[in-house]
mmCIF file of C-alpha atoms in Angstrom:
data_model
loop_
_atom_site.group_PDB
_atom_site.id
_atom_site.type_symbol
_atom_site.label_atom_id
_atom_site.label_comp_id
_atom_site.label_asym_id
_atom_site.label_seq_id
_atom_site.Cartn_x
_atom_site.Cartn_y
_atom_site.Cartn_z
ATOM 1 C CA UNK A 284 32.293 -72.783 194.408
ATOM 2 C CA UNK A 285 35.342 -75.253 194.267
ATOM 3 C CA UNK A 286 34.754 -78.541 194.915
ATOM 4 C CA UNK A 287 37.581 -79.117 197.121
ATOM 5 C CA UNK A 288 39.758 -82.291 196.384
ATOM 6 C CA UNK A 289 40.108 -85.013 199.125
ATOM 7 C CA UNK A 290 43.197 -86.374 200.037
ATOM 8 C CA UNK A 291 44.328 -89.372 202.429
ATOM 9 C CA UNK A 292 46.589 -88.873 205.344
ATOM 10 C CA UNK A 293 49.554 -89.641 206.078
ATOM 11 C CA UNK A 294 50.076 -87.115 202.739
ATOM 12 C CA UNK A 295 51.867 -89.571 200.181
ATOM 13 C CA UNK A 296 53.625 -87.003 198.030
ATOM 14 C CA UNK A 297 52.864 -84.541 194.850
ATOM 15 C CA UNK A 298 52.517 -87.543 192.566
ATOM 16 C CA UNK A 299 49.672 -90.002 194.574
ATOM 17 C CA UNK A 300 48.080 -86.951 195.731
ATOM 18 C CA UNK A 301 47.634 -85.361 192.179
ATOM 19 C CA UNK A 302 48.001 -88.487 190.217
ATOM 20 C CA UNK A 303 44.810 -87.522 188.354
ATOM 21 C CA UNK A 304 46.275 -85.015 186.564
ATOM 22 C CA UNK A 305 50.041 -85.725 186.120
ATOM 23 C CA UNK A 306 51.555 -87.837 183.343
ATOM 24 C CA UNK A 307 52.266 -90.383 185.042
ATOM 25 C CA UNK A 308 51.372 -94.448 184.611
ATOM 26 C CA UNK A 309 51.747 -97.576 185.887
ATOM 27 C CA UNK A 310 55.014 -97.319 184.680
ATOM 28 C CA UNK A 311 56.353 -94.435 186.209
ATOM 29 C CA UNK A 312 58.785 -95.817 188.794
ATOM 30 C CA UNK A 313 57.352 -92.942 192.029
ATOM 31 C CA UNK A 314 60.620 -91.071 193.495
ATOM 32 C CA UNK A 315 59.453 -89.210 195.989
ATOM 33 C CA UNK A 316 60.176 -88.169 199.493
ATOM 34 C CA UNK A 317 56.657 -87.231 200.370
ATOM 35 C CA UNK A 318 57.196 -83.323 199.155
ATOM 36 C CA UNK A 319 53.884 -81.269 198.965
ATOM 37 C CA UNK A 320 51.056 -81.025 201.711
ATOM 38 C CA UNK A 321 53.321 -77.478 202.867
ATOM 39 C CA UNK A 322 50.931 -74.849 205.095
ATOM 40 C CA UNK A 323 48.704 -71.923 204.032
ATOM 41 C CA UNK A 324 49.489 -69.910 206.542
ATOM 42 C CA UNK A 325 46.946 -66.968 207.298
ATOM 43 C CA UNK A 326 49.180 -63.596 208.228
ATOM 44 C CA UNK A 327 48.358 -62.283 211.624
ATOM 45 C CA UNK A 328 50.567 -59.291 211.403
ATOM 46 C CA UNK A 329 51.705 -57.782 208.324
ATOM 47 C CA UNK A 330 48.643 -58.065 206.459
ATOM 48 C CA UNK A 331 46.276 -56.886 208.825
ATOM 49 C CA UNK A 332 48.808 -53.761 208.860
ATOM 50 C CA UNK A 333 48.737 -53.264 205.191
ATOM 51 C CA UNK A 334 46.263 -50.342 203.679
ATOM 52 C CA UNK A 335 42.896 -52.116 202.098
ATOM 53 C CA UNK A 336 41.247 -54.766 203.521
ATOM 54 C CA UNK A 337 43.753 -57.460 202.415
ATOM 55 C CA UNK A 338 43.094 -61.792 203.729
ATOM 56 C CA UNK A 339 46.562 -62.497 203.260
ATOM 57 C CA UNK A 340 48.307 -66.106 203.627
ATOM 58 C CA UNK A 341 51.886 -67.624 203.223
ATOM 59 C CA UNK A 342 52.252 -70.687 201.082
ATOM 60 C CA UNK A 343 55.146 -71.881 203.173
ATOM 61 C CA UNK A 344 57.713 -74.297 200.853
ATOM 62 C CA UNK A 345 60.384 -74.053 203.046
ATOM 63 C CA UNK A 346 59.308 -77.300 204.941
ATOM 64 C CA UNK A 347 59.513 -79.665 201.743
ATOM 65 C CA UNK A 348 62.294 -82.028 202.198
ATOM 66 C CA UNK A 349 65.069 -80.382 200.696
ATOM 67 C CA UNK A 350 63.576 -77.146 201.794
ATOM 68 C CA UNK A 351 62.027 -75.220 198.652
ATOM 69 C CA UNK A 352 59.580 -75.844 196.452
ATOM 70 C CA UNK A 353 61.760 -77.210 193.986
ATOM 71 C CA UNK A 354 61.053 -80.475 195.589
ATOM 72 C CA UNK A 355 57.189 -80.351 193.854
ATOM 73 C CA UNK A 356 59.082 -80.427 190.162
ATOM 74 C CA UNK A 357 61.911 -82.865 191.324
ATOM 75 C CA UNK A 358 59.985 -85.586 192.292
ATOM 76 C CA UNK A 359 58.172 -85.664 188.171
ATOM 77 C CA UNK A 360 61.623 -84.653 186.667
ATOM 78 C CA UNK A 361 63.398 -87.145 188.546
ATOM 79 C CA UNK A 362 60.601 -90.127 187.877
ATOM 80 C CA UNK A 363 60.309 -89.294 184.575
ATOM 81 C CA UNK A 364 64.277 -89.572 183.915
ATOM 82 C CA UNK A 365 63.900 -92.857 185.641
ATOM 83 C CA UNK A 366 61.801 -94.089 183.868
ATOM 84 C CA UNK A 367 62.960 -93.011 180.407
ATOM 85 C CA UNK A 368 66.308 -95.269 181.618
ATOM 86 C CA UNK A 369 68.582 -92.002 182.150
ATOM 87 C CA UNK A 370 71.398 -92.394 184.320
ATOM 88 C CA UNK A 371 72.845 -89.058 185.280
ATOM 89 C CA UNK A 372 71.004 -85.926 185.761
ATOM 90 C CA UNK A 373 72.645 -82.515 185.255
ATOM 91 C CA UNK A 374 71.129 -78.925 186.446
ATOM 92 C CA UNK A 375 72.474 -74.936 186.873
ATOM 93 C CA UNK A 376 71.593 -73.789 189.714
ATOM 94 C CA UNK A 377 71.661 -70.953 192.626
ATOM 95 C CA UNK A 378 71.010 -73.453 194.981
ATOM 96 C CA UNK A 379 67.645 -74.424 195.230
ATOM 97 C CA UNK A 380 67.445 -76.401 192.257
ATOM 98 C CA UNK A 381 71.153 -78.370 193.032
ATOM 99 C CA UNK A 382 69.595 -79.478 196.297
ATOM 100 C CA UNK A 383 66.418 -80.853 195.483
ATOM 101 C CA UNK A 384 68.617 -82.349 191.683
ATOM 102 C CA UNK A 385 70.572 -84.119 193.997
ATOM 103 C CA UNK A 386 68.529 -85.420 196.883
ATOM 104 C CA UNK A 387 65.788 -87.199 193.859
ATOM 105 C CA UNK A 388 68.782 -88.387 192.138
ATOM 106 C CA UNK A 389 69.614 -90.197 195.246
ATOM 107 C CA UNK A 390 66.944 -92.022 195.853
ATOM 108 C CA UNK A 391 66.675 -92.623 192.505
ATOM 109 C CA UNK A 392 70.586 -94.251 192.435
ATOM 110 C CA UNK A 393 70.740 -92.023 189.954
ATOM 111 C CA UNK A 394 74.023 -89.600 189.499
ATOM 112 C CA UNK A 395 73.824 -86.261 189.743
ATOM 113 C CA UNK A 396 75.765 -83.098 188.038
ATOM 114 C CA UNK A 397 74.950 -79.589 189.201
ATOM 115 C CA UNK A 398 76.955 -76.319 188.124
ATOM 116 C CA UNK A 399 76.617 -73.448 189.689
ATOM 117 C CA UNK A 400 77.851 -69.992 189.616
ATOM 118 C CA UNK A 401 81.368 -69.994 191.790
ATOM 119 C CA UNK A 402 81.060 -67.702 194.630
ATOM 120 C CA UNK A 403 77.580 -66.956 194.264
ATOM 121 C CA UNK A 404 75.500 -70.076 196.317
ATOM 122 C CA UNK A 405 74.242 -70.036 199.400
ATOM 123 C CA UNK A 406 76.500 -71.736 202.133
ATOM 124 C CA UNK A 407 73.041 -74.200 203.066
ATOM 125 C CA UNK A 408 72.443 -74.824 199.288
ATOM 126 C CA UNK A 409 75.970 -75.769 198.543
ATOM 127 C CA UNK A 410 76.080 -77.819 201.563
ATOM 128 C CA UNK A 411 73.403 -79.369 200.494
ATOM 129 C CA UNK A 412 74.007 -80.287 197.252
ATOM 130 C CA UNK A 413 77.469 -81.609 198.492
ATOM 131 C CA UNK A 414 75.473 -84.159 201.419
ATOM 132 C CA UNK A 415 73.652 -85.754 198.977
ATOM 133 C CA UNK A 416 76.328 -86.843 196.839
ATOM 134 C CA UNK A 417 76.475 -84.484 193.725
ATOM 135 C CA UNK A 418 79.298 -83.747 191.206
ATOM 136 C CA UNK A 419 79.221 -80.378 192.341
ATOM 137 C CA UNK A 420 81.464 -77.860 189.775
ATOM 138 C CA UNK A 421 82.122 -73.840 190.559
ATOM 139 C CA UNK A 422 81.724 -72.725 187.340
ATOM 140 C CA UNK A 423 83.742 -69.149 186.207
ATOM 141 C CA UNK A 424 80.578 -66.807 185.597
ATOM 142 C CA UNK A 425 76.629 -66.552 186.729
ATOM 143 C CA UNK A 426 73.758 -68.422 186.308
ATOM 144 C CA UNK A 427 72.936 -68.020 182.527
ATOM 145 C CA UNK A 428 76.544 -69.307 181.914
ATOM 146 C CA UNK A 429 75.999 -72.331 183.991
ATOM 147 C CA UNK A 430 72.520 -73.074 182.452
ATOM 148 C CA UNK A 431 74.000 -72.760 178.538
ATOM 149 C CA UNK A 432 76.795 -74.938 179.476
ATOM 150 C CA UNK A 433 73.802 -77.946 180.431
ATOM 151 C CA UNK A 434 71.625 -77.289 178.208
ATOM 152 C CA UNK A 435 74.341 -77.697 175.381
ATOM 153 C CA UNK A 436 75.644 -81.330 177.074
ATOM 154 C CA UNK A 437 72.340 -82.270 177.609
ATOM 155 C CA UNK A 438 71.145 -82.309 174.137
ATOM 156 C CA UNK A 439 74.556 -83.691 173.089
ATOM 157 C CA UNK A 440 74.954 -86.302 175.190
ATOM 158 C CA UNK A 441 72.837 -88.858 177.488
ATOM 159 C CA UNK A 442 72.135 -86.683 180.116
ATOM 160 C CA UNK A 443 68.960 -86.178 181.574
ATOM 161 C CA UNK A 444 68.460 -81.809 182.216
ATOM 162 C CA UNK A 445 66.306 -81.270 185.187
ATOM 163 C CA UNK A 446 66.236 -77.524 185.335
ATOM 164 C CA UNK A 447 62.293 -75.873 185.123
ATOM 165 C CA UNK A 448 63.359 -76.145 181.054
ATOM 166 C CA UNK A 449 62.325 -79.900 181.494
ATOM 167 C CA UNK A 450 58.644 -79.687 181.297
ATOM 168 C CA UNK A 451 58.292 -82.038 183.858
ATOM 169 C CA UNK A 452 59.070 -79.923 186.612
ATOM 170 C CA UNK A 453 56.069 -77.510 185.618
ATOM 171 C CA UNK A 454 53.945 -80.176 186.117
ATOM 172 C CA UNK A 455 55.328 -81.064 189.265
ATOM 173 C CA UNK A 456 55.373 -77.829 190.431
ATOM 174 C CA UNK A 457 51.803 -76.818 189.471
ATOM 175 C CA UNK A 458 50.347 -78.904 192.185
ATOM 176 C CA UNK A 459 51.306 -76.102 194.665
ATOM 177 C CA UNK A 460 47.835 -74.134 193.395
ATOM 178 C CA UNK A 461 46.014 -77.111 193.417
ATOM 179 C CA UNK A 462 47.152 -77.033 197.087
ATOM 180 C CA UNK A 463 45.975 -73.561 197.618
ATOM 181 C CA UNK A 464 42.800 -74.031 196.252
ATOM 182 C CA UNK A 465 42.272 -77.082 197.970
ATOM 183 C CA UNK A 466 42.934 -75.206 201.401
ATOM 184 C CA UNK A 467 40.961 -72.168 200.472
ATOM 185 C CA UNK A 468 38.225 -73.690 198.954
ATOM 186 C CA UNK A 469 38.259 -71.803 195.678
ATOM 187 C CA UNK A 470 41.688 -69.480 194.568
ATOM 188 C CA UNK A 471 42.823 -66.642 195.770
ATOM 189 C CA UNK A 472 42.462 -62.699 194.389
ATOM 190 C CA UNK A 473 46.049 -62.176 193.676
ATOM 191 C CA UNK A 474 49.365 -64.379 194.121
ATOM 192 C CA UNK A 475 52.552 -62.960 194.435
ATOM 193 C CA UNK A 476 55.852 -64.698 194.853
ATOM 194 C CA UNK A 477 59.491 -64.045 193.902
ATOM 195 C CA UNK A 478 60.638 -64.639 189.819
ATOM 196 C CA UNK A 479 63.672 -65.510 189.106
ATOM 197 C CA UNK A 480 64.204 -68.172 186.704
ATOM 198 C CA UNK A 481 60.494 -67.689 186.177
ATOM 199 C CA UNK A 482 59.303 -71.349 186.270
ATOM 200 C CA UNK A 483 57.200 -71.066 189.548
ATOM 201 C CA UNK A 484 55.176 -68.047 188.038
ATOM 202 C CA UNK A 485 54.660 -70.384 184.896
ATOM 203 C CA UNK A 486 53.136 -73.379 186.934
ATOM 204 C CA UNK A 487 51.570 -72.132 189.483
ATOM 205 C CA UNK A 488 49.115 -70.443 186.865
ATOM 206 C CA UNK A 489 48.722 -73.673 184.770
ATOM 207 C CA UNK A 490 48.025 -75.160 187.948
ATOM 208 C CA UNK A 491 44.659 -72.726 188.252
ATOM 209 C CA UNK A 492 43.795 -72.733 184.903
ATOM 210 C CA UNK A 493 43.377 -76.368 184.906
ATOM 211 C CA UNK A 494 41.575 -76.219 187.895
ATOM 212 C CA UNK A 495 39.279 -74.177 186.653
ATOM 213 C CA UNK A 496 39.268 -75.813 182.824
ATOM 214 C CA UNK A 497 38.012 -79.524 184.884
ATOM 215 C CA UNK A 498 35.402 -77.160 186.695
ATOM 216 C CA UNK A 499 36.797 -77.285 190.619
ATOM 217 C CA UNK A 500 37.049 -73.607 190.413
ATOM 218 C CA UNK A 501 35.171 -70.859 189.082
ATOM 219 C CA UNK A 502 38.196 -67.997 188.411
ATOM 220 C CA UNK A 503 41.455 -67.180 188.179
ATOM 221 C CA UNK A 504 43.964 -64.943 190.687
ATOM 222 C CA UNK A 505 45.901 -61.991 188.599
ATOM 223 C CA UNK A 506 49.464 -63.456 188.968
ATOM 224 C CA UNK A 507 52.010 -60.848 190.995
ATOM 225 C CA UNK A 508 55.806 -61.394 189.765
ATOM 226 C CA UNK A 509 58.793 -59.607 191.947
ATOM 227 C CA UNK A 510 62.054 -59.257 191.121
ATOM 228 C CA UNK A 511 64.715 -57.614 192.672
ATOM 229 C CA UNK A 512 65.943 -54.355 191.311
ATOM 230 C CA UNK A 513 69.792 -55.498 190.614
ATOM 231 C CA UNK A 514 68.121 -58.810 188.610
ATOM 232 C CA UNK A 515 65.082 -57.763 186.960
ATOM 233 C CA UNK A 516 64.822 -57.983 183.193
ATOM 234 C CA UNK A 517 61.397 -59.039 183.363
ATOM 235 C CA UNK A 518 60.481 -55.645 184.554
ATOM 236 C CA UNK A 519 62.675 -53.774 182.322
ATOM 237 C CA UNK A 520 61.794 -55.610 179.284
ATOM 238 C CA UNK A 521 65.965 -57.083 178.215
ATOM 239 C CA UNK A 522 68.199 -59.322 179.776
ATOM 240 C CA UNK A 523 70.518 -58.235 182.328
ATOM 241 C CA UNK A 524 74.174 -58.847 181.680
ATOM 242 C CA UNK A 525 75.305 -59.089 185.244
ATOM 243 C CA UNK A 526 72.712 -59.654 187.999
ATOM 244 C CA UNK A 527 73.082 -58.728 191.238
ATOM 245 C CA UNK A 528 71.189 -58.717 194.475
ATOM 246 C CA UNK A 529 71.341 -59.852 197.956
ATOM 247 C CA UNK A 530 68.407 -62.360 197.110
ATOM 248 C CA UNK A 531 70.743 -64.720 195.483
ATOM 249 C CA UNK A 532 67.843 -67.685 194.578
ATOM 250 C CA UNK A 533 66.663 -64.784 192.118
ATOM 251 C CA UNK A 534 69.674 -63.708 190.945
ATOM 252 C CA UNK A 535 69.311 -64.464 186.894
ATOM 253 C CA UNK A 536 69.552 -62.152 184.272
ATOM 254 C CA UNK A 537 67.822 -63.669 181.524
ATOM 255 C CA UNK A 538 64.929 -65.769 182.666
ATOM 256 C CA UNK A 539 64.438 -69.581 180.840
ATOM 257 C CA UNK A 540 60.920 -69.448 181.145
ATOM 258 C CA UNK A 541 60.505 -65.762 180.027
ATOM 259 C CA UNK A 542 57.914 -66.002 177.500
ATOM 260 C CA UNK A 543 56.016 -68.459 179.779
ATOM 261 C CA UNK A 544 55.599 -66.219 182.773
ATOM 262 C CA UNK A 545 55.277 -62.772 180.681
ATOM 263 C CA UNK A 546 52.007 -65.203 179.263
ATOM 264 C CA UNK A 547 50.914 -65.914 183.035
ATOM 265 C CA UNK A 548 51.258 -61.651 183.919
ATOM 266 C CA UNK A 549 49.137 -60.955 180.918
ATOM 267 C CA UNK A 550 46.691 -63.535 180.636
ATOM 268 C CA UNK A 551 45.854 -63.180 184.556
ATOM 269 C CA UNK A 552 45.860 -59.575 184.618
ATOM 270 C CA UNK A 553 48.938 -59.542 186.500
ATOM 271 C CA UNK A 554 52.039 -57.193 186.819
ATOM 272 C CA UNK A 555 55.554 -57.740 187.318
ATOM 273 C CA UNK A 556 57.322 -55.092 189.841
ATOM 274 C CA UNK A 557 60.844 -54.558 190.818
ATOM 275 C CA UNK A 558 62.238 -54.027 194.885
ATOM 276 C CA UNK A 559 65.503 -52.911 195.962
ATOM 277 C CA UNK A 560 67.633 -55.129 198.102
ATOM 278 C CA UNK A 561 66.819 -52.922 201.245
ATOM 279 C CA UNK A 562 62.856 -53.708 200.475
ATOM 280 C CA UNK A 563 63.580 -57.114 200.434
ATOM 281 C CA UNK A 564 65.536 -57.480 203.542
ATOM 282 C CA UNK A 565 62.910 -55.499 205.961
ATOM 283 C CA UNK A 566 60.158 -57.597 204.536
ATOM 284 C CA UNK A 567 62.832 -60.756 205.366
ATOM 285 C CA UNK A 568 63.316 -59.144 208.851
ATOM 286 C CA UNK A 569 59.369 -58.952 209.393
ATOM 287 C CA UNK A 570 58.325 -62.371 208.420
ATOM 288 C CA UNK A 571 60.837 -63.563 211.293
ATOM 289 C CA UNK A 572 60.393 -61.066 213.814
ATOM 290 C CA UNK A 573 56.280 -60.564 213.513
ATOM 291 C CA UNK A 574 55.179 -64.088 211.544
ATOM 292 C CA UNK A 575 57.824 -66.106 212.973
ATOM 293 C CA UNK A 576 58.335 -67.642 209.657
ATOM 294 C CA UNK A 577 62.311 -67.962 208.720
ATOM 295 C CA UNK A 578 62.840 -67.861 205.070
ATOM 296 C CA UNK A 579 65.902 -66.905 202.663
ATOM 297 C CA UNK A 580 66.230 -63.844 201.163
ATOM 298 C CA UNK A 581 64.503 -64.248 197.907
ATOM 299 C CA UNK A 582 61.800 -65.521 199.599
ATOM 300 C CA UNK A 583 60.888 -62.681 201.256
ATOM 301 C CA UNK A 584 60.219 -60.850 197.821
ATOM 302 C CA UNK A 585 56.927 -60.823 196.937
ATOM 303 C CA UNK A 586 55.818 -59.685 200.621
ATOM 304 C CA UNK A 587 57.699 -56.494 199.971
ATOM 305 C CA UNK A 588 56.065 -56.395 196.628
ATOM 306 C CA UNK A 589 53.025 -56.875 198.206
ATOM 307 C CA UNK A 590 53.830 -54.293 200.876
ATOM 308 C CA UNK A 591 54.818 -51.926 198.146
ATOM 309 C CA UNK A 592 51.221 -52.182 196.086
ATOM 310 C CA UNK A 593 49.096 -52.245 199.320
ATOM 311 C CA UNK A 594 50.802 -48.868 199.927
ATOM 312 C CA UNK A 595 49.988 -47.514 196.279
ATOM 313 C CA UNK A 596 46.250 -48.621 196.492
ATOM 314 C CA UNK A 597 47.048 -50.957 194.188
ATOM 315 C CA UNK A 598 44.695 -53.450 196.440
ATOM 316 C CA UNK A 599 41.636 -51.054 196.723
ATOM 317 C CA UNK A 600 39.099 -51.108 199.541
ATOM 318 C CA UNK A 601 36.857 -53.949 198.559
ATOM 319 C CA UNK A 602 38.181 -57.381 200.438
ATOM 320 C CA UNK A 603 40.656 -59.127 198.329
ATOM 321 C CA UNK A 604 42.560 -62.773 199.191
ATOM 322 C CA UNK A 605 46.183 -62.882 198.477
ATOM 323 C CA UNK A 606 48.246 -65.526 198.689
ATOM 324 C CA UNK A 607 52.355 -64.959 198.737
ATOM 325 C CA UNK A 608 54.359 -68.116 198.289
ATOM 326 C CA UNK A 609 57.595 -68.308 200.335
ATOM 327 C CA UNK A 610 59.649 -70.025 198.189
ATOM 328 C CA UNK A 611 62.385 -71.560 200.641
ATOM 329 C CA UNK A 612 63.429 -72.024 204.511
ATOM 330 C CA UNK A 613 66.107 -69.403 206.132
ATOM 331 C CA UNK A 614 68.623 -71.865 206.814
ATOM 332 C CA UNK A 615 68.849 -72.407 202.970
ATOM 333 C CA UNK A 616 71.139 -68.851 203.291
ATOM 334 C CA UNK A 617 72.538 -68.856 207.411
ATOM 335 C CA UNK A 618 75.150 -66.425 206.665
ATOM 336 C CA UNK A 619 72.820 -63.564 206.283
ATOM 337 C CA UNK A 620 70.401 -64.468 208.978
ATOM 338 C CA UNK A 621 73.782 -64.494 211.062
ATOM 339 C CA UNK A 622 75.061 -61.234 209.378
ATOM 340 C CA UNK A 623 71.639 -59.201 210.569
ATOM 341 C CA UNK A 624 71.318 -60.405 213.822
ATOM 342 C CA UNK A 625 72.063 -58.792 216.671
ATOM 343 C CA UNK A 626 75.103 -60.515 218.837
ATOM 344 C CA UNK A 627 74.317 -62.299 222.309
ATOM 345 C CA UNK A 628 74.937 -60.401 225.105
ATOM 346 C CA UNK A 629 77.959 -61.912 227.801
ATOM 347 C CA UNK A 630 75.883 -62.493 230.991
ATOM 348 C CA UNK A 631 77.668 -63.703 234.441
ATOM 349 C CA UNK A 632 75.016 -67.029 235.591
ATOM 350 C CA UNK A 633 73.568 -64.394 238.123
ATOM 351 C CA UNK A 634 70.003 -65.025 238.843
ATOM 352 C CA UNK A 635 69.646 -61.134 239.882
ATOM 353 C CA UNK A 636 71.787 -59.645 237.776
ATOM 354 C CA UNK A 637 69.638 -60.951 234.626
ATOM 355 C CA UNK A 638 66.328 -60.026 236.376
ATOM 356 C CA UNK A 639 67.948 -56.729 236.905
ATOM 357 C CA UNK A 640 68.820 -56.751 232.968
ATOM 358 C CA UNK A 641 65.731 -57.442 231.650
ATOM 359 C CA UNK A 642 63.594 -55.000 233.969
ATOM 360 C CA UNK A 643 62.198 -57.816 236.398
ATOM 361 C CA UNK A 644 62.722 -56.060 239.159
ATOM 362 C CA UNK A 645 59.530 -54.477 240.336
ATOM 363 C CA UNK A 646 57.580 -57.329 238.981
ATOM 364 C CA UNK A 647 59.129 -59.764 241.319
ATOM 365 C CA UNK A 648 56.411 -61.310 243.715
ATOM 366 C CA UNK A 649 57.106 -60.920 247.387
ATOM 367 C CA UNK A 650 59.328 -63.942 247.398
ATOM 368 C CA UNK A 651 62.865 -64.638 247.535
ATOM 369 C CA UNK A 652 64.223 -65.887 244.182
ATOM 370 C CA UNK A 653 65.918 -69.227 244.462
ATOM 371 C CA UNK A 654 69.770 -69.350 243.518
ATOM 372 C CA UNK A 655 70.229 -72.078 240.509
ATOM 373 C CA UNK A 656 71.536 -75.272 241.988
ATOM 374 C CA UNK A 657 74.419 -76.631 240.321
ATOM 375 C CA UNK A 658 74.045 -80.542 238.978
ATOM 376 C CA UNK A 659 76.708 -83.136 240.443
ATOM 377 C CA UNK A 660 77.608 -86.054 237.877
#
């Protein structure tokens, strides 16, 4: 039985919440903006619709701050570079990871340096990054380019990396399963969420196995990695020279935190699987339409895994807890929710001619319907 951690309220962020088991002192100047604390949310549609008898929850990180759960590893990486004296931070990104770099660097006063692949971020992650105040540069090829280009000024020059290589962001980061456990009251069967860089996968299970190593739990969930097909070389075993999907937060061919996450699959008992693009967007679709939870593409990956193993029997019939993490909020990517929705339909302002529309008719009571009165002033 967990012993379930207590926690003041108002929530004061990853770092005075979890304090206890972050490396953190005295000393560590805090940067936070109060990240963490996101909802469990139990499904009330799609899981109850999936073969087996499957509990199934959301871990909802697209209302941190900056909008992903980046924000859980920013607020260490960024403290930690403060505190070590660095000025300017640098990080590749495919969004996620330039918005939450450059909103901590911020409130640090701190400068901030992201790269990112040209023509292949997010319109609300660029945006983003741009708002807070970053040196933002388009840089000619993908993700892996971007990232070997920082990593080599970063251990050249005084530059502080802040991409899930920094070990600092793990540790941030890993406070999300302390979160679900917390909630729960022990962990979870399985937990499935999207991989892409493959840093979540690697701290969300050293977040449960230290849990359970301090004795607040008493097991461990079999870690569930997705990819997408077009970018999955953790499913196919080799890098992949050009990635490509529509789920553009998981769009890396060769994964930083590889061996890490490979560990978490196999240790846990685990599997990694691989969805096509068309999986991905009905299971983004869904989580509007039926759990009216808006998240970006990539997000919406491990519920089609899910989908996909509750449909092999992969679950079996005994009752099993899952927990999916949604890794980001829809407006992080607006163009596709705008490309997939339907247009708005022209409608004179005719009170009966939109009851007529939407089928109102014969439900009308026996009273006239009042024409809309126009405002003066």
């Amino acid at each position: 039985m967990a012993k379930v951690t207590p926690h003041q309220w108002p929530w004061r962020g990853v770092i005075e919440e979890y304090r206890d088991f972050l490396p953190v002192t005295e000393d560590t100047p805090i940067i936070t903006l109060l990240e963490g604390g996101t909802p469990l949310i139990p499904s009330r549609v799609i899981g109850p619709s999936l073969p087996g008898r499957l509990r199934l929850f959301f871990k909802y990180e697209g209302v941190n701050p900056t909008g992903s759960f980046k924000d859980r590893g920013m607020t260490m990486a960024i403290s930690k570079a403060k505190e070590a004296g660095a000025r300017i931070t640098m990080c590749a990104s495919t969004g996620n990871t330039s918005a939450a770099a450059a909103a901590y660097s911020s409130v640090a006063g701190m400068t901030s340096v992201v790269l990112i692949p040209a023509g292949y971020v997010a319109l609300g992650k660029l945006s983003q990054a741009l708002a807070y105040g970053a040196r933002t540069l388009a840089v000619d090829g993908n993700f892996d380019d971007c990232l070997a280009v920082v990593r080599a000024i970063t251990n050249n020059y005084p530059v502080a990396l802040v991409n899930s290589l920094n070990p600092y962001r793990m540790e941030g980061q890993k406070t999300a399963a302390f979160e679900v456990c917390d909630t729960l009251g022990g962990v979870p069967d399985f937990h499935a969420l999207p991989v892409g860089n493959a840093g979540n996968i690697t701290a969300y299970w050293c977040g449960y196995r230290e849990y359970k190593e301090r004795g607040l739990v008493d097991s461990l969930p079999a870690m569930l990695g997705f990819q997408a097909a077009g970018a999955a070389p953790l499913c196919l075993g080799r890098p992949v020279e050009k990635p490509e999907t529509v789920a553009t937060a998981i769009r890396i061919g060769n994964p930083a935190r590889w061996k890490d996450a490979c560990q978490a699959v196999e240790q846990s008992g685990g599997l990694f699987r691989a969805l096509t693009d068309d999986e991905i967007l009905q299971a983004y679709k869904d989580l509007s339409s039926m759990e009216g939870i808006f998240v970006e593409p990539s997000s919406a990956t491990g519920v089609a895994g899910i989908r996909k193993l509750a449909g092999e029997g992969y679950f079996g019939t005994d009752p099993v807890t899952v927990v999916c993490t949604l890794t980001g909020h829809g407006l992080k990517d607006p163009d596709r929710a705008v490309e997939m929705a339907e247009e708005p339909e022209p409608v004179p302002a005719d009170v009966e001619y939109i009851v007529d529309l939407l089928g109102l008719a014969s439900t009308r009571p026996d009273t006239k319907v009042a024409k809309p009165v126009a405002i003066q002033g």
